[in-house]
Amino acid sequence: MDAESSPDLIDPRVERSRRVICRAAIEELAEVGYGAMTIESIAKRAGVSKATVYRHWDGKLDLVASALATAKDDLVVPSSGPVRDRLTHILRYLAERLDDDNGISACIPALVSASQYDESVRDFHHHNSRRHRQVIIDIVQAGIDAGEITRSTDADLITEILVGPLFYRRLMTPTPFDPDQVEAIIDLVL
């Protein structure tokens, strides 16, 4: 087994290349959209060859999925504490990330648009969104189970209501959602 195929023995140069390529993919997606981005344009932006990109990813969607997963690694989900505090932590993080026009938030409109025309992007986008939403659903459900939230509450619906204003502001208005208003939403909803 070589250094690239063993997760414990990844060559630091390979890991650095992967990070640079992922960052270039996010920048390209945010700047030109999914339909216009190409492996060639990502490689050029990253300063690598197309062969280097294809050595690590099967294609554009595979690279985008990897890049988005890598970029979201900094969220630390509180595993304990009052549900309200845990929700505040996550929704503040989300509000701050959605206000970053040069990062992941600029990719959201591109993915939404591409989802209308490309079934594989739609499947990826829906699966990825559900996976991220599940983190909040689990916290809401824990609050229901612990009696911190009314037992008759639908955890899925509450999650959509909690995150809805943040995404609405990102996609439909010029003004991002103020992270300082997160607690007001949580109070209204819960």
Coordinates of C-alpha atoms in Angstrom, one line a residue:
M1 CA 0.0 0.0 0.0
D2 CA 1.5 3.4 -1.0
A3 CA 1.4 6.6 1.1
E4 CA -1.5 8.1 -0.9
S5 CA -3.8 5.1 -0.3
S6 CA -3.3 4.7 3.4
P7 CA -5.2 7.3 5.4
D8 CA -2.5 7.3 8.1
L9 CA 0.3 7.9 5.7
I10 CA -0.9 10.7 3.4
D11 CA 1.9 12.6 1.8
P12 CA 1.7 16.2 3.1
R13 CA 2.3 17.5 -0.5
V14 CA -0.7 15.4 -1.7
E15 CA -2.8 16.7 1.1
R16 CA -1.8 20.3 0.3
S17 CA -2.6 19.9 -3.3
R18 CA -6.0 18.5 -2.4
R19 CA -6.7 21.5 -0.2
V20 CA -5.6 24.0 -2.9
I21 CA -7.8 22.2 -5.5
C22 CA -10.8 22.1 -3.2
R23 CA -10.4 25.8 -2.4
A24 CA -10.2 26.6 -6.1
A25 CA -13.3 24.5 -6.8
I26 CA -15.3 26.5 -4.2
E27 CA -14.0 29.8 -5.6
E28 CA -14.8 28.8 -9.2
L29 CA -18.3 27.5 -8.2
A30 CA -19.0 30.7 -6.3
E31 CA -17.7 32.9 -9.2
V32 CA -19.1 31.3 -12.3
G33 CA -21.7 28.7 -11.2
Y34 CA -21.8 25.0 -11.6
G35 CA -22.7 24.9 -15.3
A36 CA -19.8 27.2 -16.3
M37 CA -17.1 25.7 -14.1
T38 CA -14.8 23.1 -15.6
I39 CA -12.1 20.8 -14.3
E40 CA -9.8 22.8 -16.6
S41 CA -10.7 26.1 -15.0
I42 CA -10.4 24.7 -11.5
A43 CA -7.0 23.2 -12.3
K44 CA -5.8 26.6 -13.7
R45 CA -7.0 28.4 -10.6
A46 CA -5.3 25.9 -8.4
G47 CA -2.1 26.0 -10.4
V48 CA -2.1 22.2 -11.1
S49 CA -2.7 20.1 -14.1
K50 CA -6.0 18.5 -15.1
A51 CA -4.4 15.1 -14.5
T52 CA -3.7 16.1 -10.9
V53 CA -7.3 16.9 -10.4
Y54 CA -8.5 13.6 -12.0
R55 CA -6.0 11.7 -9.9
H56 CA -8.1 12.5 -6.9
W57 CA -11.7 13.0 -8.2
D58 CA -13.8 11.3 -10.8
G59 CA -15.3 14.6 -12.1
K60 CA -16.8 17.9 -11.3
L61 CA -19.5 16.8 -8.9
D62 CA -17.2 14.5 -7.0
L63 CA -14.8 17.4 -6.6
V64 CA -17.5 19.8 -5.5
A65 CA -18.8 17.3 -3.0
S66 CA -15.3 16.9 -1.5
A67 CA -14.6 20.6 -1.5
L68 CA -17.9 21.4 0.3
A69 CA -17.3 18.7 2.9
T70 CA -13.7 20.0 3.5
A71 CA -14.8 23.6 3.8
K72 CA -17.5 22.7 6.5
D73 CA -15.1 20.8 8.8
D74 CA -14.7 23.7 11.3
L75 CA -18.2 23.4 12.9
V76 CA -18.1 21.8 16.3
V77 CA -21.5 20.6 17.2
P78 CA -22.1 20.7 21.0
S79 CA -23.1 17.3 22.2
S80 CA -24.6 18.4 25.5
G81 CA -26.0 21.3 27.2
P82 CA -29.4 23.0 27.0
V83 CA -31.1 22.6 23.6
R84 CA -31.6 26.3 23.3
D85 CA -27.8 27.0 23.7
R86 CA -26.9 24.2 21.3
L87 CA -29.3 25.6 18.7
T88 CA -28.0 29.1 19.2
H89 CA -24.5 27.9 18.6
I90 CA -25.3 26.1 15.4
L91 CA -27.6 28.8 14.0
R92 CA -25.1 31.6 14.7
Y93 CA -22.5 29.6 12.9
L94 CA -24.8 29.1 10.0
A95 CA -25.8 32.8 9.9
E96 CA -22.1 33.8 9.9
R97 CA -21.3 31.4 7.1
L98 CA -24.2 32.5 5.0
D99 CA -22.8 36.1 5.2
D100 CA -19.5 35.1 3.6
D101 CA -19.9 36.0 -0.1
N102 CA -16.5 34.6 -1.0
G103 CA -17.0 31.2 0.5
I104 CA -19.6 28.4 0.8
S105 CA -22.6 30.7 0.9
A106 CA -21.8 31.9 -2.6
C107 CA -22.0 28.3 -3.7
I108 CA -25.5 27.8 -2.5
P109 CA -27.3 29.8 -5.3
A110 CA -25.1 28.0 -7.8
L111 CA -26.1 24.6 -6.5
V112 CA -29.8 25.6 -6.3
S113 CA -29.7 26.7 -9.9
A114 CA -27.8 23.6 -11.1
S115 CA -30.3 21.4 -9.3
Q116 CA -33.0 22.6 -11.6
Y117 CA -31.2 21.3 -14.7
D118 CA -29.0 18.4 -13.6
E119 CA -30.4 15.4 -11.8
S120 CA -27.1 14.3 -10.3
V121 CA -26.5 17.8 -8.8
R122 CA -30.1 17.8 -7.5
D123 CA -29.6 14.4 -5.8
F124 CA -26.3 15.5 -4.3
H125 CA -27.8 18.9 -3.2
H126 CA -30.9 17.3 -1.5
H127 CA -28.8 14.6 0.2
N128 CA -26.2 17.0 1.4
S129 CA -28.8 19.5 2.6
R130 CA -30.6 16.7 4.5
R131 CA -27.4 15.5 6.1
H132 CA -26.6 19.0 7.4
R133 CA -30.3 19.6 8.5
Q134 CA -30.2 16.3 10.4
V135 CA -27.7 17.8 12.9
I136 CA -30.3 20.4 13.9
I137 CA -33.2 17.8 13.7
D138 CA -31.3 15.6 16.2
I139 CA -30.8 18.5 18.6
V140 CA -34.5 19.5 18.4
Q141 CA -35.5 15.8 18.9
A142 CA -33.2 15.6 21.9
G143 CA -35.0 18.7 23.3
I144 CA -38.3 17.0 22.7
D145 CA -37.1 13.8 24.4
A146 CA -35.8 15.7 27.4
G147 CA -38.9 17.8 27.8
E148 CA -37.2 21.1 26.9
I149 CA -39.5 21.3 23.8
T150 CA -43.2 20.5 23.6
R151 CA -43.6 16.8 23.0
S152 CA -46.1 17.3 20.1
T153 CA -43.4 19.3 18.1
D154 CA -42.4 18.0 14.7
A155 CA -38.6 18.1 14.7
D156 CA -38.3 18.3 10.9
L157 CA -40.7 21.2 10.6
I158 CA -39.2 23.1 13.5
T159 CA -35.7 22.7 11.9
E160 CA -37.0 24.1 8.6
I161 CA -38.7 27.0 10.4
L162 CA -35.4 27.8 12.3
V163 CA -33.1 27.8 9.3
G164 CA -35.6 29.2 6.8
P165 CA -35.1 32.9 7.6
L166 CA -31.4 32.5 7.3
F167 CA -31.6 31.0 3.8
Y168 CA -34.4 33.3 2.7
R169 CA -32.2 36.3 3.5
R170 CA -29.2 34.8 1.7
L171 CA -31.1 33.8 -1.4
M172 CA -33.9 36.4 -1.7
T173 CA -32.6 39.7 -0.2
P174 CA -29.5 41.8 -0.3
T175 CA -29.2 41.8 3.5
P176 CA -27.8 38.8 5.2
F177 CA -29.3 37.5 8.4
D178 CA -27.8 39.1 11.5
P179 CA -26.3 36.4 13.8
D180 CA -27.4 38.5 16.8
Q181 CA -31.0 37.9 15.8
V182 CA -30.6 34.1 16.0
E183 CA -31.8 34.0 19.6
A184 CA -35.0 35.9 18.7
I185 CA -35.9 33.3 16.1
I186 CA -35.3 30.5 18.6
D187 CA -37.5 32.2 21.1
L188 CA -40.3 32.7 18.5
V189 CA -40.1 29.2 17.3
L190 CA -39.7 27.4 20.6

